[in-house]
Every structure is written in structure tokens, then in C-alpha cells.
CSV table of C-alpha atoms in Angstrom, one decimal:
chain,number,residue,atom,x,y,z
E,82,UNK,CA,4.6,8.2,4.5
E,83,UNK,CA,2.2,5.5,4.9
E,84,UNK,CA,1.4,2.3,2.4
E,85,UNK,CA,-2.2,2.0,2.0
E,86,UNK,CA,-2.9,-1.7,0.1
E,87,UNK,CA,-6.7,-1.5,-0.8
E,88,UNK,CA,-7.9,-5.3,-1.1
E,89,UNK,CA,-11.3,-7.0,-1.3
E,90,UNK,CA,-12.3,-10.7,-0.9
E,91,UNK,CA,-8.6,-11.9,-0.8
E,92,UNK,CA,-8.2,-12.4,2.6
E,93,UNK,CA,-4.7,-14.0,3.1
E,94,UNK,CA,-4.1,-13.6,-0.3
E,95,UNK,CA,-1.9,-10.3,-0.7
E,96,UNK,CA,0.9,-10.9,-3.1
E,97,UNK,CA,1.4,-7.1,-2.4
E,98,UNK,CA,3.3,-8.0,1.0
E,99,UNK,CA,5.3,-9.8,-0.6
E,100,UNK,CA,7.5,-7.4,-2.1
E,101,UNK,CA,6.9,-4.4,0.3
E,102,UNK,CA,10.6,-4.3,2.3
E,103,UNK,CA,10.6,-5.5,5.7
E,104,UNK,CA,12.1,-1.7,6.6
E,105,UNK,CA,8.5,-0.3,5.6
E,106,UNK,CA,6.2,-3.1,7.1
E,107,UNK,CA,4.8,-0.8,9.8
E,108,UNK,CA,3.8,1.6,7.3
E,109,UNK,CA,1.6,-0.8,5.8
E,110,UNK,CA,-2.3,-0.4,6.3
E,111,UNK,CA,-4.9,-3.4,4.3
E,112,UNK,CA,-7.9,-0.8,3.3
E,113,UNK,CA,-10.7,-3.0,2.9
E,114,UNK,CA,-14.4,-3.3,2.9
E,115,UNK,CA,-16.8,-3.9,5.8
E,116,UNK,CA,-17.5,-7.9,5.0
E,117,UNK,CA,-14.4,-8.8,4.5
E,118,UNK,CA,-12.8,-7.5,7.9
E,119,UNK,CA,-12.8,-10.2,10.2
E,120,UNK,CA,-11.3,-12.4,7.4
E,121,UNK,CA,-8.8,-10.2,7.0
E,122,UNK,CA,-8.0,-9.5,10.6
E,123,UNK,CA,-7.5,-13.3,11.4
E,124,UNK,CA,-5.0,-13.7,8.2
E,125,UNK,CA,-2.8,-10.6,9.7
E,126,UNK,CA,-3.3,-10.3,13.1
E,127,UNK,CA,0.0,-8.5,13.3
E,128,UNK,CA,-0.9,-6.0,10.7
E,129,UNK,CA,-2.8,-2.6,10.6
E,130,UNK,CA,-6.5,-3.1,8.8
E,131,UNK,CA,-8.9,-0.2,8.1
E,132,UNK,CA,-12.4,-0.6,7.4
E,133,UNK,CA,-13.8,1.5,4.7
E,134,UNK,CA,-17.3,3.0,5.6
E,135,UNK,CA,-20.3,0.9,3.9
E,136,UNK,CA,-20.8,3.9,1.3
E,137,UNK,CA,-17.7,2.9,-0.3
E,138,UNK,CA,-19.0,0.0,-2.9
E,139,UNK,CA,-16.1,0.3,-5.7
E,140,UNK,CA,-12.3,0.9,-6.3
E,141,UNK,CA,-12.2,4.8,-7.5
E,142,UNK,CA,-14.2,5.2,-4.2
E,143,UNK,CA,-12.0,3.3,-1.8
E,144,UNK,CA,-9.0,5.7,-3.9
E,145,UNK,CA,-10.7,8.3,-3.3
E,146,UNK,CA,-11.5,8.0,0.1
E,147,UNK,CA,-7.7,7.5,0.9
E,148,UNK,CA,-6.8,10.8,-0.6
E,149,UNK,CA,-9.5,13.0,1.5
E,150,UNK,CA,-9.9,11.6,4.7
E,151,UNK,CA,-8.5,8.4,6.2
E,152,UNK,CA,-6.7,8.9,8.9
E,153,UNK,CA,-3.0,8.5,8.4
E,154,UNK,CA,-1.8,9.4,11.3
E,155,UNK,CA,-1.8,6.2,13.4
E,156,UNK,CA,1.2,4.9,11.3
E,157,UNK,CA,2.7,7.8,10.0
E,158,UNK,CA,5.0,10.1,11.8
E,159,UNK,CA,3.8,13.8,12.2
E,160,UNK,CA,5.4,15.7,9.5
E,161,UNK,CA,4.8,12.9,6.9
E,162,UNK,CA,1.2,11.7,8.1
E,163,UNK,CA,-0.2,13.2,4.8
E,164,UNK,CA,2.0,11.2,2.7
E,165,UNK,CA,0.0,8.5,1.6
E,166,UNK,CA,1.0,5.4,-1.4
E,167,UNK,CA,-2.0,3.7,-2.4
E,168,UNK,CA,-1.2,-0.1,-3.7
E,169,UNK,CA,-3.1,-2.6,-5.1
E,170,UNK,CA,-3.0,-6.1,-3.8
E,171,UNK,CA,-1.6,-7.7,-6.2
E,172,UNK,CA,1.4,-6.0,-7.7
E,173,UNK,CA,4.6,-7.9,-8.6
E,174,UNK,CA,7.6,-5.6,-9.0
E,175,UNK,CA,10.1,-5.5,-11.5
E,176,UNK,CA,13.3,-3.6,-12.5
E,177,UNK,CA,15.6,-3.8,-15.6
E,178,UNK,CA,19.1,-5.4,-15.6
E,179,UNK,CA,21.7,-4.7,-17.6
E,180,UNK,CA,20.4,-5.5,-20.7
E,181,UNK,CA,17.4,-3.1,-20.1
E,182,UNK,CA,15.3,-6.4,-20.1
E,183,UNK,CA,12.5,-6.4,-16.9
E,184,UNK,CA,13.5,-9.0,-14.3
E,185,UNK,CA,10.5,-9.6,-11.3
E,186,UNK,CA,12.2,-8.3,-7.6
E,187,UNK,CA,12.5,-11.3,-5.5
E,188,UNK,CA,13.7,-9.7,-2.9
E,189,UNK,CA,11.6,-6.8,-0.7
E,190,UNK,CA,14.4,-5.0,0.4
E,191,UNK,CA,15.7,-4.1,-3.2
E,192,UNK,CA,12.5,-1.8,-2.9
E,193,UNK,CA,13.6,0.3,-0.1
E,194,UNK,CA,15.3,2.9,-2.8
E,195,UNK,CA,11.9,3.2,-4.5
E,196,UNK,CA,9.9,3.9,-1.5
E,197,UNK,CA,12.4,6.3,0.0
E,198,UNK,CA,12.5,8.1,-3.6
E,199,UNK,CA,8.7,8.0,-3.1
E,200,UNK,CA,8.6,9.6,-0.3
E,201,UNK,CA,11.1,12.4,-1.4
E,202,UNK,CA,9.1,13.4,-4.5
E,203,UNK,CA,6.2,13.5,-2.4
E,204,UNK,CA,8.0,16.8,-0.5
E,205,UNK,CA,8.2,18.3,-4.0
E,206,UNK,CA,4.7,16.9,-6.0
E,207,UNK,CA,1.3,16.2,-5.1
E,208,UNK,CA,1.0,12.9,-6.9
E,209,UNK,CA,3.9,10.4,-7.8
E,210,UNK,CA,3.5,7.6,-10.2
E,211,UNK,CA,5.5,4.3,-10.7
E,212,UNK,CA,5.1,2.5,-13.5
């Protein structure tokens, strides 16, 4: 399963990295648009960047063009290439505590769980959904 983080004129600015667990950083990709990928290639040199073709001008279309054909097989292992979790840039994660009150995750690795229960549903449904 592979995390696809569609951005666009944030270079360096991905609060979505943030939170992603430092177990899952290779599965990371930045989706982003044609102008912006130098930018984004000098503020993560260390990190996988695809270039969405010019015909993709909006959000729904880079979405979109995820689900039917990006590659995902460059970080992806074989029998999970198809897996694919699309994330904004800038989400901020929360869970509740013990008083069922939401709390923001400050720590990345707390998120493993949620990613490996991701990627389990994903053997079972087509589409998975955190909210």
C-alpha cells in the first residue's frame, strides 16, 4: 500500500509528513502539478515526487488520476502495488482519549495501527474512509 499526498503550491510546506509514521515514509509519494516540481524536489530531495500530466488542472482530477493509472508500483510491493491512500497535504490527525474528547496525535508512530488497518480493509473493500 502506497501513500499518495496530492499538494500544489506548498512546496516545503506539508504538514501531512508530519504525522505519517516513520515505519511508512517510503511509502510516501508528493503527487503534484507540473510547475511546482522543481520546488518540490529541492524541499525533499529524499522523498518520491510524481508529476501529474499538464491535463490535470484541479483536485477531483489529480484524485482521479491516482485511482486509474499512476503507477504504484515503484514504492509498492507486488501484491499490494494497487493499494493506494490518497492524502491531502494538510491533515492533522486526531484520536479520542478516554473521555471520548478528540486530542491532535503528536506523535507519527501512534498512526501505524491506522495505516496497517488501512491496508487490511483494503484486501476486503474497494474504498476505505477515515474520518
Amino acid at each position: 500500500m502506497n501513500l499518495y499526498i496530492m499538494s500544489r503550491g506548498r512546496p516545503g510546506k506539508v504538514t501531512t509528513l508530519a504525522s505519517v509514521p516513520p515505519s511508512w515514509m517510503d511509502r510516501v509519494c508528493l503527487v503534484v502539478n507540473r510547475q511546482d516540481f522543481n520546488d518540490y524536489r529541492d524541499a525533499y530531495p529524499h522523498m518520491m515526487i510524481i508529476q501529474a500530466p499538464d491535463t490535470v488542472t484541479n483536485y477531483s482530477q489529480k484524485f482521479q488520476w491516482i485511482l486509474d493509472g499512476l503507477p504504484h508500483g515503484p514504492l509498492g510491493k507486488a501484491d499490494d502495488k494497487d493499494k493506494a491512500v490518497i492524502l491531502d497535504d494538510d491533515l492533522v490527525f486526531s484520536k479520542k482519549n478516554e473521555k471520548g474528547s478528540l486530542v491532535t496525535v503528536r506523535e507519527p508512530e501512534q498512526l501505524s495501527a491506522m495505516f496497517e488497518q488501512i491496508q487490511v480493509l483494503l484486501d476486503k473493500f474497494p474504498l476505505v474512509g477515515v474520518h
